[in-house]
Amino acid sequence: MIIWRRTTLRVVLYIFIFLSGVLLCPTLFFEADKTETKIEHQTEGFKEMMVPVINNSLRKELDEANERIKALEMKLMSLESRVPKPFPNVKFLNYRTKKRILVTGGAGFVGSHLVDRLMLKGHEVIVVDNFFTGSKKNIEHWSGHENFELIHQDIVNPLFIEVDEIYHLASPASPPHYMFNPVKTVKTNTIGTINMLGLAKRVGAKILIASTSEVYGDPEVHPQPETYWGHVNPIGPRACYDEGKRVAETLSYAYAKHDKVSVRVARIFNTYGPRMHVDDGRVVSNFISQALRNKTITVYGHGNQTRSFQYVSDLIDGLIALMASNYSLPVNLGNPIEYSITEFAVIIRNLVGNNNTIGSTEAVEDDPQRRKPDISRAKKYLNWEPKVSLKQGLEHTVSYFRQELQRTAAGPSRHRSLKGNIP
């Protein structure tokens, strides 16, 4: 009896446990589903929280990688600059025909083009420059050549070397540059010229003095022949350059008459071309840089004042022809085709193609109203006249300015090839 009761109780207990399990399972399954759904929601939220973190981490890694790439590029450019670059083929001259030629201001705009031409002709060229307005990149393509030498020196200090010819071009030539330190400009054109004339006297060298159309001032004679004495304000803001060059001419002919120095004087009119300073304040560089930057082209004053513009290669032809000639009086080197400043601004705008507005501002003090050379002497005695048209020359110049502005915007760039340096 007792055993039966125990068995019955066990059966009842088993049935109870079974029934409890059957009743509780749906609830447990439902709770499990809820828990699983909650976990899934939490997982999705975690993923959403982690996406920005992962993106920021990847962005940081990419930025660091870019910085490392830039550093490697800089190192590569530095190494490339040390690799000797091939020089262009220069003409071979024997010891009888090869000259040793000094170019003061040879790292500047005009000077560097003259250096290129003399080097290609096969002469030995010595450049002296203090790099106030000149730049090493204008002549770096000759660095290391057996015919090339660079001396970093101010010509206000005496120079003791042996040369056959001297092209004395050293002087700031744009108004902002020569007005920056007017006393220094006067010293360069007086003491510096005395030093170069003294060197020419000492070694028996022929010397060419780069004078300027500014010796005519604001001319009352038009066009300007070499016989015109000029109309210059001796105490104006431009006087440091105008009168400095007039004194340089006086000194030249004093040495020629008293010490028998062989002197040539070139009066250079407005010249343009590659290697001009992008922001040197001259009309060509001002207009081109403003047009390329899509800014207003600024005309000083009424815009009816006139200028004539010669391309730099034409000037170099003239300088070399004058040095080789037997003519010793001053010679104008410029383009006799005359343009008003407003006309020139329109030409630049049309060439660049940005449809810039043309505005005006206050006139500059002592700004010459008309400027046009009479080149009869150059034609007669040098058989020289400009060959490059304004359109052709401006196309080369605009292309150079565009490259310079892009290079400036991009930061340090690779060294330009010689092909791009000699137009």
JSON list of C-alpha atoms in Angstrom, two decimals, residues 117-299:
[
{"chain": "A", "resi": 117, "resn": "ARG", "atom": "CA", "xyz": [72.64, 83.47, -75.94]},
{"chain": "A", "resi": 118, "resn": "LEU", "atom": "CA", "xyz": [76.31, 84.03, -75.10]},
{"chain": "A", "resi": 119, "resn": "MET", "atom": "CA", "xyz": [76.66, 80.52, -73.67]},
{"chain": "A", "resi": 120, "resn": "LEU", "atom": "CA", "xyz": [75.10, 78.94, -76.74]},
{"chain": "A", "resi": 121, "resn": "LYS", "atom": "CA", "xyz": [77.56, 80.88, -78.89]},
{"chain": "A", "resi": 122, "resn": "GLY", "atom": "CA", "xyz": [80.37, 79.12, -77.01]},
{"chain": "A", "resi": 123, "resn": "HIS", "atom": "CA", "xyz": [81.81, 81.98, -74.94]},
{"chain": "A", "resi": 124, "resn": "GLU", "atom": "CA", "xyz": [82.88, 81.84, -71.31]},
{"chain": "A", "resi": 125, "resn": "VAL", "atom": "CA", "xyz": [80.35, 83.78, -69.25]},
{"chain": "A", "resi": 126, "resn": "ILE", "atom": "CA", "xyz": [80.74, 85.17, -65.75]},
{"chain": "A", "resi": 127, "resn": "VAL", "atom": "CA", "xyz": [77.56, 86.33, -64.01]},
{"chain": "A", "resi": 128, "resn": "VAL", "atom": "CA", "xyz": [77.73, 88.82, -61.15]},
{"chain": "A", "resi": 129, "resn": "ASP", "atom": "CA", "xyz": [74.48, 89.38, -59.26]},
{"chain": "A", "resi": 130, "resn": "ASN", "atom": "CA", "xyz": [73.38, 90.25, -55.74]},
{"chain": "A", "resi": 131, "resn": "PHE", "atom": "CA", "xyz": [69.94, 88.65, -56.36]},
{"chain": "A", "resi": 132, "resn": "PHE", "atom": "CA", "xyz": [67.95, 91.69, -55.26]},
{"chain": "A", "resi": 133, "resn": "THR", "atom": "CA", "xyz": [65.69, 91.26, -58.30]},
{"chain": "A", "resi": 134, "resn": "GLY", "atom": "CA", "xyz": [67.56, 88.42, -60.04]},
{"chain": "A", "resi": 135, "resn": "SER", "atom": "CA", "xyz": [66.88, 84.74, -59.39]},
{"chain": "A", "resi": 136, "resn": "LYS", "atom": "CA", "xyz": [69.12, 81.69, -59.43]},
{"chain": "A", "resi": 137, "resn": "LYS", "atom": "CA", "xyz": [66.43, 79.67, -61.18]},
{"chain": "A", "resi": 138, "resn": "ASN", "atom": "CA", "xyz": [66.89, 81.88, -64.25]},
{"chain": "A", "resi": 139, "resn": "ILE", "atom": "CA", "xyz": [70.43, 80.57, -64.72]},
{"chain": "A", "resi": 140, "resn": "GLU", "atom": "CA", "xyz": [70.45, 77.30, -62.78]},
{"chain": "A", "resi": 141, "resn": "HIS", "atom": "CA", "xyz": [70.42, 75.29, -66.00]},
{"chain": "A", "resi": 142, "resn": "TRP", "atom": "CA", "xyz": [74.04, 76.43, -66.65]},
{"chain": "A", "resi": 143, "resn": "SER", "atom": "CA", "xyz": [75.30, 75.60, -63.17]},
{"chain": "A", "resi": 144, "resn": "GLY", "atom": "CA", "xyz": [78.29, 73.27, -63.46]},
{"chain": "A", "resi": 145, "resn": "HIS", "atom": "CA", "xyz": [79.04, 74.00, -67.12]},
{"chain": "A", "resi": 146, "resn": "GLU", "atom": "CA", "xyz": [82.74, 74.53, -67.78]},
{"chain": "A", "resi": 147, "resn": "ASN", "atom": "CA", "xyz": [82.05, 77.85, -69.54]},
{"chain": "A", "resi": 148, "resn": "PHE", "atom": "CA", "xyz": [79.84, 79.27, -66.79]},
{"chain": "A", "resi": 149, "resn": "GLU", "atom": "CA", "xyz": [80.73, 80.98, -63.54]},
{"chain": "A", "resi": 150, "resn": "LEU", "atom": "CA", "xyz": [78.50, 82.71, -60.97]},
{"chain": "A", "resi": 151, "resn": "ILE", "atom": "CA", "xyz": [79.73, 85.33, -58.50]},
{"chain": "A", "resi": 152, "resn": "HIS", "atom": "CA", "xyz": [77.35, 86.44, -55.76]},
{"chain": "A", "resi": 153, "resn": "GLN", "atom": "CA", "xyz": [78.39, 90.04, -55.25]},
{"chain": "A", "resi": 154, "resn": "ASP", "atom": "CA", "xyz": [77.05, 93.58, -55.27]},
{"chain": "A", "resi": 155, "resn": "ILE", "atom": "CA", "xyz": [78.76, 95.67, -57.95]},
{"chain": "A", "resi": 156, "resn": "VAL", "atom": "CA", "xyz": [78.91, 98.61, -55.56]},
{"chain": "A", "resi": 157, "resn": "ASN", "atom": "CA", "xyz": [81.96, 96.69, -54.32]},
{"chain": "A", "resi": 158, "resn": "PRO", "atom": "CA", "xyz": [84.97, 96.54, -56.70]},
{"chain": "A", "resi": 159, "resn": "LEU", "atom": "CA", "xyz": [85.47, 93.39, -58.76]},
{"chain": "A", "resi": 160, "resn": "PHE", "atom": "CA", "xyz": [88.89, 92.11, -59.83]},
{"chain": "A", "resi": 161, "resn": "ILE", "atom": "CA", "xyz": [88.69, 89.62, -62.71]},
{"chain": "A", "resi": 162, "resn": "GLU", "atom": "CA", "xyz": [90.04, 89.31, -66.26]},
{"chain": "A", "resi": 163, "resn": "VAL", "atom": "CA", "xyz": [87.47, 89.71, -69.06]},
{"chain": "A", "resi": 164, "resn": "ASP", "atom": "CA", "xyz": [87.25, 90.71, -72.71]},
{"chain": "A", "resi": 165, "resn": "GLU", "atom": "CA", "xyz": [83.76, 92.25, -72.71]},
{"chain": "A", "resi": 166, "resn": "ILE", "atom": "CA", "xyz": [81.35, 93.59, -70.09]},
{"chain": "A", "resi": 167, "resn": "TYR", "atom": "CA", "xyz": [77.58, 93.84, -70.37]},
{"chain": "A", "resi": 168, "resn": "HIS", "atom": "CA", "xyz": [76.63, 96.11, -67.48]},
{"chain": "A", "resi": 169, "resn": "LEU", "atom": "CA", "xyz": [72.94, 95.38, -66.84]},
{"chain": "A", "resi": 170, "resn": "ALA", "atom": "CA", "xyz": [72.89, 95.46, -63.03]},
{"chain": "A", "resi": 171, "resn": "SER", "atom": "CA", "xyz": [70.11, 97.68, -61.71]},
{"chain": "A", "resi": 172, "resn": "PRO", "atom": "CA", "xyz": [66.52, 97.26, -60.57]},
{"chain": "A", "resi": 173, "resn": "ALA", "atom": "CA", "xyz": [64.38, 98.30, -63.53]},
{"chain": "A", "resi": 174, "resn": "SER", "atom": "CA", "xyz": [60.73, 98.24, -62.43]},
{"chain": "A", "resi": 175, "resn": "PRO", "atom": "CA", "xyz": [59.33, 101.23, -60.48]},
{"chain": "A", "resi": 176, "resn": "PRO", "atom": "CA", "xyz": [58.44, 99.29, -57.29]},
{"chain": "A", "resi": 177, "resn": "HIS", "atom": "CA", "xyz": [61.95, 97.77, -57.22]},
{"chain": "A", "resi": 178, "resn": "TYR", "atom": "CA", "xyz": [63.99, 100.91, -57.88]},
{"chain": "A", "resi": 179, "resn": "MET", "atom": "CA", "xyz": [61.76, 103.00, -55.60]},
{"chain": "A", "resi": 180, "resn": "PHE", "atom": "CA", "xyz": [62.10, 100.47, -52.77]},
{"chain": "A", "resi": 181, "resn": "ASN", "atom": "CA", "xyz": [65.54, 101.89, -51.89]},
{"chain": "A", "resi": 182, "resn": "PRO", "atom": "CA", "xyz": [66.21, 104.98, -54.02]},
{"chain": "A", "resi": 183, "resn": "VAL", "atom": "CA", "xyz": [69.64, 105.64, -52.49]},
{"chain": "A", "resi": 184, "resn": "LYS", "atom": "CA", "xyz": [70.72, 102.08, -53.29]},
{"chain": "A", "resi": 185, "resn": "THR", "atom": "CA", "xyz": [69.42, 102.50, -56.86]},
{"chain": "A", "resi": 186, "resn": "VAL", "atom": "CA", "xyz": [71.51, 105.66, -57.30]},
{"chain": "A", "resi": 187, "resn": "LYS", "atom": "CA", "xyz": [74.58, 103.90, -55.88]},
{"chain": "A", "resi": 188, "resn": "THR", "atom": "CA", "xyz": [74.16, 100.94, -58.23]},
{"chain": "A", "resi": 189, "resn": "ASN", "atom": "CA", "xyz": [73.94, 103.21, -61.26]},
{"chain": "A", "resi": 190, "resn": "THR", "atom": "CA", "xyz": [76.81, 105.48, -60.21]},
{"chain": "A", "resi": 191, "resn": "ILE", "atom": "CA", "xyz": [79.32, 103.69, -57.97]},
{"chain": "A", "resi": 192, "resn": "GLY", "atom": "CA", "xyz": [78.53, 100.37, -59.62]},
{"chain": "A", "resi": 193, "resn": "THR", "atom": "CA", "xyz": [79.03, 101.89, -63.07]},
{"chain": "A", "resi": 194, "resn": "ILE", "atom": "CA", "xyz": [82.33, 103.48, -61.96]},
{"chain": "A", "resi": 195, "resn": "ASN", "atom": "CA", "xyz": [83.51, 100.07, -60.78]},
{"chain": "A", "resi": 196, "resn": "MET", "atom": "CA", "xyz": [82.62, 98.43, -64.10]},
{"chain": "A", "resi": 197, "resn": "LEU", "atom": "CA", "xyz": [84.16, 101.25, -66.16]},
{"chain": "A", "resi": 198, "resn": "GLY", "atom": "CA", "xyz": [87.27, 101.04, -63.97]},
{"chain": "A", "resi": 199, "resn": "LEU", "atom": "CA", "xyz": [87.44, 97.28, -64.60]},
{"chain": "A", "resi": 200, "resn": "ALA", "atom": "CA", "xyz": [87.08, 97.85, -68.36]},
{"chain": "A", "resi": 201, "resn": "LYS", "atom": "CA", "xyz": [89.87, 100.43, -68.24]},
{"chain": "A", "resi": 202, "resn": "ARG", "atom": "CA", "xyz": [92.16, 98.18, -66.19]},
{"chain": "A", "resi": 203, "resn": "VAL", "atom": "CA", "xyz": [91.82, 95.07, -68.40]},
{"chain": "A", "resi": 204, "resn": "GLY", "atom": "CA", "xyz": [91.19, 96.78, -71.74]},
{"chain": "A", "resi": 205, "resn": "ALA", "atom": "CA", "xyz": [87.68, 95.36, -72.12]},
{"chain": "A", "resi": 206, "resn": "LYS", "atom": "CA", "xyz": [84.85, 96.71, -74.25]},
{"chain": "A", "resi": 207, "resn": "ILE", "atom": "CA", "xyz": [81.84, 97.65, -72.12]},
{"chain": "A", "resi": 208, "resn": "LEU", "atom": "CA", "xyz": [78.15, 98.01, -72.94]},
{"chain": "A", "resi": 209, "resn": "ILE", "atom": "CA", "xyz": [76.09, 100.15, -70.57]},
{"chain": "A", "resi": 210, "resn": "ALA", "atom": "CA", "xyz": [72.40, 99.26, -70.35]},
{"chain": "A", "resi": 211, "resn": "SER", "atom": "CA", "xyz": [70.71, 102.66, -70.19]},
{"chain": "A", "resi": 212, "resn": "THR", "atom": "CA", "xyz": [66.98, 103.26, -70.49]},
{"chain": "A", "resi": 213, "resn": "SER", "atom": "CA", "xyz": [64.26, 105.20, -72.25]},
{"chain": "A", "resi": 214, "resn": "GLU", "atom": "CA", "xyz": [63.66, 106.79, -68.84]},
{"chain": "A", "resi": 215, "resn": "VAL", "atom": "CA", "xyz": [66.52, 109.20, -69.61]},
{"chain": "A", "resi": 216, "resn": "TYR", "atom": "CA", "xyz": [63.95, 110.97, -71.81]},
{"chain": "A", "resi": 217, "resn": "GLY", "atom": "CA", "xyz": [61.61, 111.41, -68.83]},
{"chain": "A", "resi": 218, "resn": "ASP", "atom": "CA", "xyz": [58.14, 112.61, -69.84]},
{"chain": "A", "resi": 219, "resn": "PRO", "atom": "CA", "xyz": [59.18, 113.55, -73.39]},
{"chain": "A", "resi": 220, "resn": "GLU", "atom": "CA", "xyz": [58.08, 116.65, -75.25]},
{"chain": "A", "resi": 221, "resn": "VAL", "atom": "CA", "xyz": [59.47, 115.25, -78.52]},
{"chain": "A", "resi": 222, "resn": "HIS", "atom": "CA", "xyz": [57.75, 112.30, -80.18]},
{"chain": "A", "resi": 223, "resn": "PRO", "atom": "CA", "xyz": [59.03, 109.79, -81.16]},
{"chain": "A", "resi": 224, "resn": "GLN", "atom": "CA", "xyz": [62.25, 110.09, -79.15]},
{"chain": "A", "resi": 225, "resn": "PRO", "atom": "CA", "xyz": [65.53, 110.19, -81.08]},
{"chain": "A", "resi": 226, "resn": "GLU", "atom": "CA", "xyz": [68.89, 109.72, -79.36]},
{"chain": "A", "resi": 227, "resn": "THR", "atom": "CA", "xyz": [69.61, 113.44, -79.91]},
{"chain": "A", "resi": 228, "resn": "TYR", "atom": "CA", "xyz": [66.75, 114.43, -77.61]},
{"chain": "A", "resi": 229, "resn": "TRP", "atom": "CA", "xyz": [68.07, 115.52, -74.20]},
{"chain": "A", "resi": 230, "resn": "GLY", "atom": "CA", "xyz": [64.96, 114.62, -72.29]},
{"chain": "A", "resi": 231, "resn": "HIS", "atom": "CA", "xyz": [62.46, 116.15, -69.88]},
{"chain": "A", "resi": 232, "resn": "VAL", "atom": "CA", "xyz": [63.17, 114.70, -66.42]},
{"chain": "A", "resi": 233, "resn": "ASN", "atom": "CA", "xyz": [62.06, 115.72, -62.93]},
{"chain": "A", "resi": 234, "resn": "PRO", "atom": "CA", "xyz": [65.33, 115.51, -60.95]},
{"chain": "A", "resi": 235, "resn": "ILE", "atom": "CA", "xyz": [63.58, 115.29, -57.56]},
{"chain": "A", "resi": 236, "resn": "GLY", "atom": "CA", "xyz": [60.56, 113.12, -58.39]},
{"chain": "A", "resi": 237, "resn": "PRO", "atom": "CA", "xyz": [59.93, 109.54, -57.25]},
{"chain": "A", "resi": 238, "resn": "ARG", "atom": "CA", "xyz": [61.43, 108.13, -60.47]},
{"chain": "A", "resi": 239, "resn": "ALA", "atom": "CA", "xyz": [64.51, 110.37, -60.35]},
{"chain": "A", "resi": 240, "resn": "CYS", "atom": "CA", "xyz": [66.67, 107.78, -58.56]},
{"chain": "A", "resi": 241, "resn": "TYR", "atom": "CA", "xyz": [66.47, 105.61, -61.67]},
{"chain": "A", "resi": 242, "resn": "ASP", "atom": "CA", "xyz": [66.11, 108.29, -64.39]},
{"chain": "A", "resi": 243, "resn": "GLU", "atom": "CA", "xyz": [68.97, 110.46, -63.15]},
{"chain": "A", "resi": 244, "resn": "GLY", "atom": "CA", "xyz": [71.02, 107.44, -62.09]},
{"chain": "A", "resi": 245, "resn": "LYS", "atom": "CA", "xyz": [71.02, 106.22, -65.68]},
{"chain": "A", "resi": 246, "resn": "ARG", "atom": "CA", "xyz": [71.76, 109.70, -67.02]},
{"chain": "A", "resi": 247, "resn": "VAL", "atom": "CA", "xyz": [74.79, 109.90, -64.73]},
{"chain": "A", "resi": 248, "resn": "ALA", "atom": "CA", "xyz": [75.82, 106.39, -65.87]},
{"chain": "A", "resi": 249, "resn": "GLU", "atom": "CA", "xyz": [75.86, 107.66, -69.47]},
{"chain": "A", "resi": 250, "resn": "THR", "atom": "CA", "xyz": [77.86, 110.73, -68.42]},
{"chain": "A", "resi": 251, "resn": "LEU", "atom": "CA", "xyz": [80.42, 108.54, -66.66]},
{"chain": "A", "resi": 252, "resn": "SER", "atom": "CA", "xyz": [80.65, 106.24, -69.66]},
{"chain": "A", "resi": 253, "resn": "TYR", "atom": "CA", "xyz": [81.57, 108.98, -72.08]},
{"chain": "A", "resi": 254, "resn": "ALA", "atom": "CA", "xyz": [83.91, 110.59, -69.54]},
{"chain": "A", "resi": 255, "resn": "TYR", "atom": "CA", "xyz": [85.86, 107.29, -69.39]},
{"chain": "A", "resi": 256, "resn": "ALA", "atom": "CA", "xyz": [85.66, 106.99, -73.17]},
{"chain": "A", "resi": 257, "resn": "LYS", "atom": "CA", "xyz": [87.08, 110.45, -73.78]},
{"chain": "A", "resi": 258, "resn": "HIS", "atom": "CA", "xyz": [89.60, 110.62, -70.95]},
{"chain": "A", "resi": 259, "resn": "ASP", "atom": "CA", "xyz": [90.73, 107.00, -70.61]},
{"chain": "A", "resi": 260, "resn": "LYS", "atom": "CA", "xyz": [89.97, 105.67, -74.12]},
{"chain": "A", "resi": 261, "resn": "VAL", "atom": "CA", "xyz": [87.60, 103.00, -72.82]},
{"chain": "A", "resi": 262, "resn": "SER", "atom": "CA", "xyz": [85.58, 101.37, -75.62]},
{"chain": "A", "resi": 263, "resn": "VAL", "atom": "CA", "xyz": [82.01, 102.16, -74.64]},
{"chain": "A", "resi": 264, "resn": "ARG", "atom": "CA", "xyz": [78.60, 101.20, -76.04]},
{"chain": "A", "resi": 265, "resn": "VAL", "atom": "CA", "xyz": [75.33, 102.64, -74.67]},
{"chain": "A", "resi": 266, "resn": "ALA", "atom": "CA", "xyz": [71.92, 101.02, -75.26]},
{"chain": "A", "resi": 267, "resn": "ARG", "atom": "CA", "xyz": [68.79, 102.97, -74.37]},
{"chain": "A", "resi": 268, "resn": "ILE", "atom": "CA", "xyz": [66.32, 100.16, -73.72]},
{"chain": "A", "resi": 269, "resn": "PHE", "atom": "CA", "xyz": [62.58, 100.73, -74.13]},
{"chain": "A", "resi": 270, "resn": "ASN", "atom": "CA", "xyz": [59.79, 98.63, -72.58]},
{"chain": "A", "resi": 271, "resn": "THR", "atom": "CA", "xyz": [60.74, 94.95, -72.84]},
{"chain": "A", "resi": 272, "resn": "TYR", "atom": "CA", "xyz": [58.68, 91.89, -71.93]},
{"chain": "A", "resi": 273, "resn": "GLY", "atom": "CA", "xyz": [58.95, 88.12, -72.03]},
{"chain": "A", "resi": 274, "resn": "PRO", "atom": "CA", "xyz": [59.45, 84.99, -69.90]},
{"chain": "A", "resi": 275, "resn": "ARG", "atom": "CA", "xyz": [61.28, 85.37, -66.56]},
{"chain": "A", "resi": 276, "resn": "MET", "atom": "CA", "xyz": [59.70, 88.72, -65.77]},
{"chain": "A", "resi": 277, "resn": "HIS", "atom": "CA", "xyz": [58.61, 88.99, -62.14]},
{"chain": "A", "resi": 278, "resn": "VAL", "atom": "CA", "xyz": [54.92, 88.13, -61.95]},
{"chain": "A", "resi": 279, "resn": "ASP", "atom": "CA", "xyz": [54.28, 91.08, -59.61]},
{"chain": "A", "resi": 280, "resn": "ASP", "atom": "CA", "xyz": [57.04, 93.52, -60.54]},
{"chain": "A", "resi": 281, "resn": "GLY", "atom": "CA", "xyz": [54.68, 96.45, -61.10]},
{"chain": "A", "resi": 282, "resn": "ARG", "atom": "CA", "xyz": [55.31, 96.92, -64.83]},
{"chain": "A", "resi": 283, "resn": "VAL", "atom": "CA", "xyz": [52.36, 97.24, -67.17]},
{"chain": "A", "resi": 284, "resn": "VAL", "atom": "CA", "xyz": [52.89, 93.90, -68.96]},
{"chain": "A", "resi": 285, "resn": "SER", "atom": "CA", "xyz": [53.28, 91.82, -65.80]},
{"chain": "A", "resi": 286, "resn": "ASN", "atom": "CA", "xyz": [50.49, 93.68, -64.01]},
{"chain": "A", "resi": 287, "resn": "PHE", "atom": "CA", "xyz": [47.96, 93.16, -66.79]},
{"chain": "A", "resi": 288, "resn": "ILE", "atom": "CA", "xyz": [48.83, 89.52, -67.46]},
{"chain": "A", "resi": 289, "resn": "SER", "atom": "CA", "xyz": [48.83, 88.47, -63.80]},
{"chain": "A", "resi": 290, "resn": "GLN", "atom": "CA", "xyz": [45.53, 90.29, -63.15]},
{"chain": "A", "resi": 291, "resn": "ALA", "atom": "CA", "xyz": [43.95, 88.72, -66.24]},
{"chain": "A", "resi": 292, "resn": "LEU", "atom": "CA", "xyz": [45.09, 85.20, -65.31]},
{"chain": "A", "resi": 293, "resn": "ARG", "atom": "CA", "xyz": [43.88, 85.63, -61.73]},
{"chain": "A", "resi": 294, "resn": "ASN", "atom": "CA", "xyz": [40.52, 86.79, -63.12]},
{"chain": "A", "resi": 295, "resn": "LYS", "atom": "CA", "xyz": [40.83, 90.15, -61.37]},
{"chain": "A", "resi": 296, "resn": "THR", "atom": "CA", "xyz": [40.05, 93.64, -62.62]},
{"chain": "A", "resi": 297, "resn": "ILE", "atom": "CA", "xyz": [42.76, 94.90, -65.01]},
{"chain": "A", "resi": 298, "resn": "THR", "atom": "CA", "xyz": [43.86, 98.15, -63.44]},
{"chain": "A", "resi": 299, "resn": "VAL", "atom": "CA", "xyz": [44.80, 101.11, -65.65]}
]
